[in-house]
Short mmCIF file of C-alpha atoms and ligand atoms in Angstrom, two decimals:
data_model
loop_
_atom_site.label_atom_id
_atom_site.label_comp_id
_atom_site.label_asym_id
_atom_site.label_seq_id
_atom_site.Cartn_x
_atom_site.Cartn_y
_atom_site.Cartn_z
CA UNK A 15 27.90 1.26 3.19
CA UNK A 16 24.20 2.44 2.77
CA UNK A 17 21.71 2.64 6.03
CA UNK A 18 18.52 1.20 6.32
CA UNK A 19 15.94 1.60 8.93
CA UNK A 20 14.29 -1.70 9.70
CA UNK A 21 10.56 -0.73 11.42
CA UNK A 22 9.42 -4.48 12.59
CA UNK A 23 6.10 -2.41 14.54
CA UNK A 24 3.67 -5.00 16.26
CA UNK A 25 2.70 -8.37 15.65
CA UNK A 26 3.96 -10.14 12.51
CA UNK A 27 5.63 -7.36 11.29
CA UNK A 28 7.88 -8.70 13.78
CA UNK A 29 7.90 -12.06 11.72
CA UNK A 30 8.06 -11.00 8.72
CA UNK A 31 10.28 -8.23 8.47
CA UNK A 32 13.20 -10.03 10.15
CA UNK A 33 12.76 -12.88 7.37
CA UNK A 34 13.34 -9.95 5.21
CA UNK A 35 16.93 -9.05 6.01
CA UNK A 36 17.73 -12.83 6.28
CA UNK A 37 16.72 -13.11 2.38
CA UNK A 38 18.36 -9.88 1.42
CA UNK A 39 21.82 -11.17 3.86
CA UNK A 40 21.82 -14.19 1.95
CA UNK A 41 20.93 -12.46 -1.71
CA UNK A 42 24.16 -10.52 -1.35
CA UNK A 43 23.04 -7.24 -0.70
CA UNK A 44 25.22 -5.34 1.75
CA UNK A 45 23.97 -2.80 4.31
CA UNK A 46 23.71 -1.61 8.09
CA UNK A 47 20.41 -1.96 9.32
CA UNK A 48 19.10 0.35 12.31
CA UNK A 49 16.00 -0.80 14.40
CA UNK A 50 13.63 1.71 14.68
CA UNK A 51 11.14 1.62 17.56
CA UNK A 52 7.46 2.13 16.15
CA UNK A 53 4.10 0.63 17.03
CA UNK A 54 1.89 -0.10 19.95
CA UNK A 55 4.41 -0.63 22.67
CA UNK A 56 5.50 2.64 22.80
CA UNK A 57 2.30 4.15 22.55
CA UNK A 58 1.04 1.91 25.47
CA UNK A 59 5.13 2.84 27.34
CA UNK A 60 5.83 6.41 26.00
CA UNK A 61 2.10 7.70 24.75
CA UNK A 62 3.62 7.85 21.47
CA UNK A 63 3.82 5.66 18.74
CA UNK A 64 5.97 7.20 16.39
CA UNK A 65 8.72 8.72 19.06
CA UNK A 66 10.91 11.51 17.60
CA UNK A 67 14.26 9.38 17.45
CA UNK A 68 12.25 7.19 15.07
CA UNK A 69 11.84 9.86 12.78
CA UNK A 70 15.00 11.70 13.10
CA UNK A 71 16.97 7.99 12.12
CA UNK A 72 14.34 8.15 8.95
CA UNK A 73 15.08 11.70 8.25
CA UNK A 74 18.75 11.00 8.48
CA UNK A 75 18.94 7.44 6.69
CA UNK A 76 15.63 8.55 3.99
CA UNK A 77 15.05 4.84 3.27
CA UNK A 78 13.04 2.70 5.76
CA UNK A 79 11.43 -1.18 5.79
CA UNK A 80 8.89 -1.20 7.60
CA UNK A 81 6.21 -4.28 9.08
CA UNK A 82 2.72 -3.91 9.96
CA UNK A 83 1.67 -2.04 13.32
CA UNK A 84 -1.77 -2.67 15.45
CA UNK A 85 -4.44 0.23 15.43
CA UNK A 86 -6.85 0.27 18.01
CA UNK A 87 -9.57 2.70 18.69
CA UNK A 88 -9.51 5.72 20.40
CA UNK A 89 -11.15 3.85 23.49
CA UNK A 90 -9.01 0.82 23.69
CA UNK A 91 -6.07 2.47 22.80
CA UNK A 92 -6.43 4.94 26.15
CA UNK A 93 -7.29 1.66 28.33
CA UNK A 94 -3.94 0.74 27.18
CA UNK A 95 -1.80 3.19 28.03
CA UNK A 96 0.30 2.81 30.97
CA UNK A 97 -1.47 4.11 33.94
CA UNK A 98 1.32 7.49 34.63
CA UNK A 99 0.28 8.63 31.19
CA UNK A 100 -3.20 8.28 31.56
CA UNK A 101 -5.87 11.34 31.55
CA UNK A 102 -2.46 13.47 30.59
CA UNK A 103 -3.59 14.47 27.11
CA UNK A 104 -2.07 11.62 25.19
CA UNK A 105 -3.73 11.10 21.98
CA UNK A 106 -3.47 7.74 19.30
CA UNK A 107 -2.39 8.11 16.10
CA UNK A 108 -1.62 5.35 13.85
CA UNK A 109 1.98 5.72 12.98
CA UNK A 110 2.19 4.87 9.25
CA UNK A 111 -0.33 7.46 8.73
CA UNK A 112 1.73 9.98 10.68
CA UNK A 113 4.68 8.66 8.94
CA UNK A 114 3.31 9.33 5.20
CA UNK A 115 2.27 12.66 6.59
CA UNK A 116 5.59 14.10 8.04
CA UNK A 117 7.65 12.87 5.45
CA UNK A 118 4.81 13.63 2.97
CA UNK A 119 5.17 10.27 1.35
CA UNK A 120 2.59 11.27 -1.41
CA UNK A 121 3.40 8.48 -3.57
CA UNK A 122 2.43 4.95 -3.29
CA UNK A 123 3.20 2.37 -5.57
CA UNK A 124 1.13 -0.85 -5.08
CA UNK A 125 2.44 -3.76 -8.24
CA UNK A 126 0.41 -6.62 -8.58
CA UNK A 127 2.25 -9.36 -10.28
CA UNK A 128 1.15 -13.07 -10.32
CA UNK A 129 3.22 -15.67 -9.82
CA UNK A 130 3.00 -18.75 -12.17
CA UNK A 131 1.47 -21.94 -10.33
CA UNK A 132 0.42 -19.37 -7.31
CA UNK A 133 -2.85 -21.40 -6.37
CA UNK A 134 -4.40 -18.33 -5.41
CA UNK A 135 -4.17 -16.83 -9.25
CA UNK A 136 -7.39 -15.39 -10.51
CA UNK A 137 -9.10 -18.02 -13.26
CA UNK A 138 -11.34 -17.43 -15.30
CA UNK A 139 -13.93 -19.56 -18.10
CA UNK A 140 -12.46 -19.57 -21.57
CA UNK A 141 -15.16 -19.42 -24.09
CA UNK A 142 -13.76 -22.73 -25.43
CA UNK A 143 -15.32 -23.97 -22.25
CA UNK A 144 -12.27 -24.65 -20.54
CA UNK A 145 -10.90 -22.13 -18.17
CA UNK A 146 -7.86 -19.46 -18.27
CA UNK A 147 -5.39 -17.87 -16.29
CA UNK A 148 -4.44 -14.32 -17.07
CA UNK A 149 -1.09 -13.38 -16.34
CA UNK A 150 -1.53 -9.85 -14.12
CA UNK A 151 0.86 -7.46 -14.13
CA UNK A 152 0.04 -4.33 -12.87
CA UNK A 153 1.49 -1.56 -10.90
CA UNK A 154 -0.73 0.89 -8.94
CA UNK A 155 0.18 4.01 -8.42
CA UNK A 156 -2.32 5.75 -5.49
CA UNK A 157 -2.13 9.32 -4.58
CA UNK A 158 -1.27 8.86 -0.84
CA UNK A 159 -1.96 12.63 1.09
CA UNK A 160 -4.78 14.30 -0.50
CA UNK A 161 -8.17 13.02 -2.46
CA UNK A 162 -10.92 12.27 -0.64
CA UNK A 163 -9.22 11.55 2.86
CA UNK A 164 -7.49 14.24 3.07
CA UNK A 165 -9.28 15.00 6.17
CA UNK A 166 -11.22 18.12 5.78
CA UNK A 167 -15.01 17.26 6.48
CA UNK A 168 -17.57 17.74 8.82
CA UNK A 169 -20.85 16.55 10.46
CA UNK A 170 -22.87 19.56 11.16
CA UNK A 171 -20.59 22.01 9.33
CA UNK A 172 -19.79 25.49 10.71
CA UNK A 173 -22.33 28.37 9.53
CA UNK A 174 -19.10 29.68 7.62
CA UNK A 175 -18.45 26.93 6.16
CA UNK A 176 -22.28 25.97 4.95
CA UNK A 177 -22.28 29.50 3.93
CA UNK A 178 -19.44 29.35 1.82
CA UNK A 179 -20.70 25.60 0.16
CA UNK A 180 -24.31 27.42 -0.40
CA UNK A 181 -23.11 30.14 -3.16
CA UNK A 182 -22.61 26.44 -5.40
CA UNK A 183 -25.90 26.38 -7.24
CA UNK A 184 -25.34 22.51 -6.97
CA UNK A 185 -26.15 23.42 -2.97
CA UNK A 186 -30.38 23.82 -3.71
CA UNK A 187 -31.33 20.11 -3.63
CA UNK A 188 -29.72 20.49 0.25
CA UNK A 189 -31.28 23.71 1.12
CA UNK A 190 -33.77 22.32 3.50
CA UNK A 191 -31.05 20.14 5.26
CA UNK A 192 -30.57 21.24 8.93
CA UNK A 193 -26.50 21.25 9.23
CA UNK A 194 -26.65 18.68 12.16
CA UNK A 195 -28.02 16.12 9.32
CA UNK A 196 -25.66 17.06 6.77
CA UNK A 197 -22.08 15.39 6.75
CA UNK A 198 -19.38 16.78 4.52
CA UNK A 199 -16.36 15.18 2.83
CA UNK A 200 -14.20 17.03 0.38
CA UNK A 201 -12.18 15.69 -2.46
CA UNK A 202 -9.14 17.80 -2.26
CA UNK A 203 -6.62 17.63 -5.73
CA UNK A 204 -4.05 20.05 -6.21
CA UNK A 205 -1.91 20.30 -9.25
CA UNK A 206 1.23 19.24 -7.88
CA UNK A 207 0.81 16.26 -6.15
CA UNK A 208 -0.82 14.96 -9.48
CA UNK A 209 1.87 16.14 -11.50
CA UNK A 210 4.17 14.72 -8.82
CA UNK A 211 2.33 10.90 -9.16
CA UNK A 212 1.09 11.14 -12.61
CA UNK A 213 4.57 11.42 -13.50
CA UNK A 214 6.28 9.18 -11.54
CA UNK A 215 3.83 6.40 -13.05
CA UNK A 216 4.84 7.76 -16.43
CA UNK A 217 8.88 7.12 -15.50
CA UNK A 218 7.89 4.17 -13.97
CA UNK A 219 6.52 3.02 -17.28
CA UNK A 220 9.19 3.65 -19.11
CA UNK A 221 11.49 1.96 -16.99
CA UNK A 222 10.03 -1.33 -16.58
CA UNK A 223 8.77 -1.42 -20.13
CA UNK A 224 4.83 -0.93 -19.53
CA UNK A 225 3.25 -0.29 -22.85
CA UNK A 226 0.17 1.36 -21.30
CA UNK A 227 -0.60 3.73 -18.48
CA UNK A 228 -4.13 4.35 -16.87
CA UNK A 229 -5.74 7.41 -15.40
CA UNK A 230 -8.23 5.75 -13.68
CA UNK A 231 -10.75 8.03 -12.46
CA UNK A 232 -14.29 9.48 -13.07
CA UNK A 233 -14.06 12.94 -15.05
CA UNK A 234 -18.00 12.49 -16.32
CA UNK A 235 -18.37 13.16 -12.86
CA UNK A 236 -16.07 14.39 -10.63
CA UNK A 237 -15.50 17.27 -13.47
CA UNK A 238 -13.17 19.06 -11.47
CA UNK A 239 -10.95 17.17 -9.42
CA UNK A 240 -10.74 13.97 -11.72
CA UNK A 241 -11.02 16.58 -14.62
CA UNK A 242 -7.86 18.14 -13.28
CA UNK A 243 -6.06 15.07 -13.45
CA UNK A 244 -6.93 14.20 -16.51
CA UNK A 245 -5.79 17.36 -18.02
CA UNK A 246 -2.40 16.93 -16.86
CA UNK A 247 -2.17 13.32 -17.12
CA UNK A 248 -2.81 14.41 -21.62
CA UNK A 249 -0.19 17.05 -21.11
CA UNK A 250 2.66 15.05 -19.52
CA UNK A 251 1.36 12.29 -21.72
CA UNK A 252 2.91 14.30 -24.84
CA UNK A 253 6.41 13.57 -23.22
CA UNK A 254 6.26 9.78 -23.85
CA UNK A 255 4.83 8.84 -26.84
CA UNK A 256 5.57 5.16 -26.36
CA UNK A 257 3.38 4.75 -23.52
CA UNK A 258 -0.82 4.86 -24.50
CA UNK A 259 -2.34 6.99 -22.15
CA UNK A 260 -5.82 5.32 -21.73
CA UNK A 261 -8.52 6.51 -19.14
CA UNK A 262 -11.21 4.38 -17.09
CA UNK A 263 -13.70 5.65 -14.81
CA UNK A 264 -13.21 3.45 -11.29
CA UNK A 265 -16.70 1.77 -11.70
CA UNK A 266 -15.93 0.24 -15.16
CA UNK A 267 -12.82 -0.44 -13.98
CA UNK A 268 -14.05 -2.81 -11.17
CA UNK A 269 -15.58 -4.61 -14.13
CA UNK A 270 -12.60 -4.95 -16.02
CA UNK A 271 -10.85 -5.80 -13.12
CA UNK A 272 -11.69 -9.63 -13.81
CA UNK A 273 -12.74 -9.32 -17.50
CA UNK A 274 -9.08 -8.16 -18.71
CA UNK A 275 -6.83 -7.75 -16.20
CA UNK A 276 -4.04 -8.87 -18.41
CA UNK A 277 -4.04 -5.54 -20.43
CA UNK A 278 -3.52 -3.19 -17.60
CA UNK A 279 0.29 -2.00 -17.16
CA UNK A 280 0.56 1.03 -14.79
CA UNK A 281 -2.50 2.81 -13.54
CA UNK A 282 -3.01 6.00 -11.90
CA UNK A 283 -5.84 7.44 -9.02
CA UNK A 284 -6.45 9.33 -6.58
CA UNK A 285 -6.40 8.20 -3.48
CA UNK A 286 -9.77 6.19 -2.45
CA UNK A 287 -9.86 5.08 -6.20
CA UNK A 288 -6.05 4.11 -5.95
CA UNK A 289 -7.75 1.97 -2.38
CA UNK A 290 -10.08 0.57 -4.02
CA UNK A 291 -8.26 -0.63 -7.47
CA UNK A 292 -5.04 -1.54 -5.72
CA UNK A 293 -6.98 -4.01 -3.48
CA UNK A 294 -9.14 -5.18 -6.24
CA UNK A 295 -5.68 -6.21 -8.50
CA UNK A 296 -4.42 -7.73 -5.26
CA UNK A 297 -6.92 -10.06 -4.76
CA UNK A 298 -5.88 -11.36 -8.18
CA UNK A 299 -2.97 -12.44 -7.14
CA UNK A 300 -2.93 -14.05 -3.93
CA UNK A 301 -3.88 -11.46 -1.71
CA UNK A 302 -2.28 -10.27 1.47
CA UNK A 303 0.73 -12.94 1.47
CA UNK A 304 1.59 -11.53 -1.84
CA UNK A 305 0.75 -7.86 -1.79
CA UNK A 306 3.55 -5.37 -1.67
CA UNK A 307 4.02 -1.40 -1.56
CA UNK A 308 6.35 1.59 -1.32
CA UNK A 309 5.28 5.02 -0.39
CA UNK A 310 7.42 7.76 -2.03
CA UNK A 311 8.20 11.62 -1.19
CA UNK A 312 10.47 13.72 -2.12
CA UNK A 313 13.04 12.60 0.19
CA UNK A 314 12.47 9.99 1.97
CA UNK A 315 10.55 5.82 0.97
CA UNK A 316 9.39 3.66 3.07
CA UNK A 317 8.61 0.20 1.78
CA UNK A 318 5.88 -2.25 3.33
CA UNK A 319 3.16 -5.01 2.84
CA UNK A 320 0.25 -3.70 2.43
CA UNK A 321 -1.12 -6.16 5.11
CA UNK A 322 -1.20 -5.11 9.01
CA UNK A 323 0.31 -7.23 11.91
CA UNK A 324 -2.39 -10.19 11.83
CA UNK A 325 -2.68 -10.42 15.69
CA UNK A 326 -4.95 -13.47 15.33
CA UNK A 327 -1.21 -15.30 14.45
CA UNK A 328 1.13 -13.48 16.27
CA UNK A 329 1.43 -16.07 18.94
CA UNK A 330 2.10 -18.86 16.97
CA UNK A 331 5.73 -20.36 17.06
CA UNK A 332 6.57 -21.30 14.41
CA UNK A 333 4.31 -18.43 12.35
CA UNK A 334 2.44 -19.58 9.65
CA UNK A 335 2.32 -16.16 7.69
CA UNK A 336 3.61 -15.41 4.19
CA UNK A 337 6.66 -13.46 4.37
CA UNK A 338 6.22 -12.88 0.27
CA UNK A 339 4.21 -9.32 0.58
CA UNK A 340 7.82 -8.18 3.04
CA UNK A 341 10.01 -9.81 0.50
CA UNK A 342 8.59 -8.46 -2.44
CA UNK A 343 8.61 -4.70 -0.60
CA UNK A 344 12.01 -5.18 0.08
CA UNK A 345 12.42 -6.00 -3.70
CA UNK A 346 10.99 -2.45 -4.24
CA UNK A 347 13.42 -1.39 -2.17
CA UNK A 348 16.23 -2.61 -3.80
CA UNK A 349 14.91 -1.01 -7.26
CA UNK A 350 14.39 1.94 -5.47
CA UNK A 351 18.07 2.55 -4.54
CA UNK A 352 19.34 1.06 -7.78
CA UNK A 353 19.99 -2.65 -6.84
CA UNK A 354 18.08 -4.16 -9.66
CA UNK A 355 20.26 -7.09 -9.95
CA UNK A 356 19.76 -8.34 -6.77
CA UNK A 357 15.63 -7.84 -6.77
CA UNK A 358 15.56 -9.27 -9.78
CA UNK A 359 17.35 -12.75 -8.14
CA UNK A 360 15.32 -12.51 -5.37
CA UNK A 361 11.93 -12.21 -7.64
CA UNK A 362 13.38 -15.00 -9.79
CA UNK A 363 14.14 -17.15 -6.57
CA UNK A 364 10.34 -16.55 -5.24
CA UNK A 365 8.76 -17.00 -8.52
CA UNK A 366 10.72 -20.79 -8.76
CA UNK A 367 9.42 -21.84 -5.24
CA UNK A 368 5.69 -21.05 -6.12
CA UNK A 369 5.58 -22.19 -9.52
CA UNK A 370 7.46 -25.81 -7.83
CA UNK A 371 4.70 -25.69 -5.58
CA UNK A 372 6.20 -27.80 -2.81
CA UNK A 373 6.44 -25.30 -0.41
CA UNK A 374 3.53 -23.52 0.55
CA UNK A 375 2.07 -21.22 3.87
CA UNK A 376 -1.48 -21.82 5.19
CA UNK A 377 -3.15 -19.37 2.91
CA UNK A 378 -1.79 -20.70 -1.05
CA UNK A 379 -3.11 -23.93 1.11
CA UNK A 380 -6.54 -22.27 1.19
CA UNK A 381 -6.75 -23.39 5.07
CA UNK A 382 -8.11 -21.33 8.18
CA UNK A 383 -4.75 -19.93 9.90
CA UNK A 384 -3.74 -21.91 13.44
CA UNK A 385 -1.43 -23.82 14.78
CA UNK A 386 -2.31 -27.00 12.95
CA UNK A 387 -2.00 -25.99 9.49
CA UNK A 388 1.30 -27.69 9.78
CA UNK A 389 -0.06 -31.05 10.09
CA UNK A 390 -2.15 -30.30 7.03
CA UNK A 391 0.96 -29.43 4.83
CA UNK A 392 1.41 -25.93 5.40
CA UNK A 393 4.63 -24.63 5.20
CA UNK A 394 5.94 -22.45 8.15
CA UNK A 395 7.18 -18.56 8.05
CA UNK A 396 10.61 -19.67 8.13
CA UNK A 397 10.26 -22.44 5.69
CA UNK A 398 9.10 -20.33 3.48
CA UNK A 399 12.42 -17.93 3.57
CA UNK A 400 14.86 -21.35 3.21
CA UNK A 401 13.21 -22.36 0.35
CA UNK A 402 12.98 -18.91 -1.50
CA UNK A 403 17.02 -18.98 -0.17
CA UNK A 404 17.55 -22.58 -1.29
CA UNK A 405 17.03 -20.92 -5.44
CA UNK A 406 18.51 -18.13 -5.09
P1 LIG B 28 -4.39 -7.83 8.63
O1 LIG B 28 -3.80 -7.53 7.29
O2 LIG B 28 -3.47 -7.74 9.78
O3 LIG B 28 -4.96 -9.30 8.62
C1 LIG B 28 -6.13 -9.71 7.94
C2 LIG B 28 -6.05 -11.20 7.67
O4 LIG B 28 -5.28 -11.39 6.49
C3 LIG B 28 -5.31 -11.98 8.72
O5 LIG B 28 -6.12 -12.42 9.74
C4 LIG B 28 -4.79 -13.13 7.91
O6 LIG B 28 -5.82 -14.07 7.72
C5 LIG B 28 -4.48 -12.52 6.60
N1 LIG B 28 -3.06 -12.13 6.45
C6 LIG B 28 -2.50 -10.91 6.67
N2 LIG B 28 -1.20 -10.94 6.41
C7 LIG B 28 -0.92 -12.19 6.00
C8 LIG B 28 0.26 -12.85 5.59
N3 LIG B 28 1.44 -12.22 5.52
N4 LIG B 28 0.19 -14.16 5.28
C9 LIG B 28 -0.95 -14.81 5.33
N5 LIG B 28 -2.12 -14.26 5.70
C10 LIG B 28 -2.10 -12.96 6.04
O7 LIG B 28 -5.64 -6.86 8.80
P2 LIG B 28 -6.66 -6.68 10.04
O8 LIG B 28 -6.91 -7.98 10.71
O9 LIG B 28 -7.77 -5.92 9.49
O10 LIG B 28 -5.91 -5.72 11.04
C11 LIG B 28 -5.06 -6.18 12.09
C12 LIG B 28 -4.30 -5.00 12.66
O11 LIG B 28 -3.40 -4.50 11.67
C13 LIG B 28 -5.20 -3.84 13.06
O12 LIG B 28 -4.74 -3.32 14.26
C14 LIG B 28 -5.02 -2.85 11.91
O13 LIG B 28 -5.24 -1.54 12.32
C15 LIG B 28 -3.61 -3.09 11.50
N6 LIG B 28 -3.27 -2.75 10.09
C16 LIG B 28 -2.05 -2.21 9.88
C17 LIG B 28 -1.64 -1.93 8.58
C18 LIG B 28 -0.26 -1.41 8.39
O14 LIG B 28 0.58 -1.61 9.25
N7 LIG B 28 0.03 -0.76 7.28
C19 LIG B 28 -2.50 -2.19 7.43
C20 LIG B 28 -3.75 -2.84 7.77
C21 LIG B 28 -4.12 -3.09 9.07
MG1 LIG B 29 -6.88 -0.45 1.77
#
């Protein structure tokens, strides 16, 4: 029987994530689940909050479900350690950050799909006068370890590295720029992790059927590192002459975001433009309750809503969150390890209970979250899971 490592982390990833296996029980899928310990309690116990045995059960198992964890900054986070670690060198790092970087998780798929009768669907005004609602289906796919944040910058650069930035002619118009007012971000690209993505959006295409696939990026621009992208993305293009390869630049993209979101299948970016459009197509369809993702390496995939742990509702019992983002990750799981069948009766079962439209959580209500969005019709956490059960 296949092994999964379940990663609840903090707050309602402890909700949600359990909700999770209780759908996938009851779909029929069959696995051992190990718990994995991740999050803010064992940074605040242990000073870490990945520990090593979490990582050796995800190097050994390679497929992982994970929650949402709590991020704090460096200040608070120190407060709350437990006093015997304290002052002993113990540093915070937020663990799905370290997790996509050990594992080098370089891939992340982020699908937006609405949901017929989801209240929260993007509408728009029909030039008949009357008003529209564009069925979105869309699948991100957003470089995950390099790109803009991969982390090599400065504020007041080292004289080697100014040096080196001053032989580009581009450097004049900052000449007169002391070095502690200049900050410095760079845009790192390298050939094979955009082969690696631009690729896997390609098969991904082809799989599911997408007719189109996007680079979306800014080559006017960014000549080299978009340009670089865009070079490969024609080349591996050639391979699959069913699928368009169109390209956007992320501005006019934002645009189109709401004017034709409809014609988008699968796009590709870099990483901050991959941010920035994935959220964008999310909020089209519901937003965090609905928003799903699965980051990808080589050997190991770790699937989770794209939504943290929500601490503002991780007290309330019942919980009023929307377990569809974790159900719709686990989905991806299921494709991922060739269980299309049963994601396909889970999507089907989810799909029914929002387009019925009897049970809903707080936010397809459009309420403020708390503990009395049950008297106002809300639907609870668990509710939520029975009824996406109930059609299976
Ligand atoms: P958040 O995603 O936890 O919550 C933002 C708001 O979105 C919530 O207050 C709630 O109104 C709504 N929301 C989130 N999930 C929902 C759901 N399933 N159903 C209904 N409504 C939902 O983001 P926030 O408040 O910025 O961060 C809270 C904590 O989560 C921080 O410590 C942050 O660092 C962490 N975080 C973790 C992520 C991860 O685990 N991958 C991602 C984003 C934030
Ligand atoms: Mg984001």
């Amino acid at each position: 029987m296949r092994t999964i490592v379940v990663l609840p982390g903090d707050g309602i990833g402890k909700v949600v994530l359990p909700e999770s296996i209780r759908l996938l029980d009851a779909a029929g899928f069959k696995a051992d689940y190990v718990w994995g310990d991740i999050g803010w309690d064992f940074w605040c116990k242990e000073g870490n909050a990945l520990p090593q045995r979490t990582i050796d059960l995800i190097a050994k198992h390679k497929i992982a479900l994970f929650g949402a964890i709590t991020s704090k900054p460096k200040d608070a986070a120190e407060k709350e350690l437990d006093p015997e670690l304290k002052g002993k060198g113990y540093v915070y790092f937020s663990p799905i950050v370290s997790l996509r970087q050990h594992f080098n998780l370089d891939i992340c798929i982020r699908p937006c799909l609405s949901f017929k009768g989801n209240p929260l669907n993007f509408i728009r005004k029909s030039a008949s006068g009357g008003f529209e609602e564009p069925i979105v289906n869309t699948v991100i796919f957003r470089q995950n370890t390099e790109g803009l944040y991969s982390g090599v910058e400065w504020t007041n650069p080292p004289k080697v590295v100014r040096d080196a930035f001053e032989t580009h002619p581009k450097m004049k118009t900052f000449k007169n720029v002391p070095s502690e007012e200049l900050a410095i971000s760079s845009r790192i690209v390298t050939k094979k992790a955009s082969e690696r993505i631009i690729r896997a959006a390609f098969e991904h295409a082809k799989k599911f059927g997408y007719k189109n696939l996007t680079l979306c990026e800014k080559p006017n621009v960014l000549r080299e590192t978009s340009g670089m992208m865009f070079k490969i993305a024609k080349e591996i293009a050639k391979e699959y002459p069913n699928i368009a390869l169109w390209d956007t630049n992320i501005d006019a993209q934002m645009m189109w975001l709401t004017k034709n979101p409809e014609d988008y299948g699968v796009i590709v970016a870099e990483n901050m433009f991959g941010d920035i459009i994935s959220d964008g197509f999310a909020g089209l369809i519901g937003g965090l309750g609905f928003a799903c993702s699965a980051n990808i390496g080589e050997e190991v995939a770790v699937f989770e809503p794209t939504h943290g742990s929500a601490p503002k509702y991780e007290k309330l019992n019942p919980s009023i969150v929307n377990p569809i983002a974790m159900f719709m990750s686990a989905c991806m799981m299921l494709d991922h390890i060739g269980e299309k069948e049963i994601s396909n009766k889970i999507r089907k079962a989810i799909a029914s209970v929002v387009e019925e439209g009897k049970v809903k959580t707080y936010d397809m209500l459009k309420l403020r979250g708390g503990a009395d969005v049950f008297g106002k019709g809300a639907a609870s956490t668990n509710q939520m899971t029975d009824a996406v059960i109930s059609k299976l």
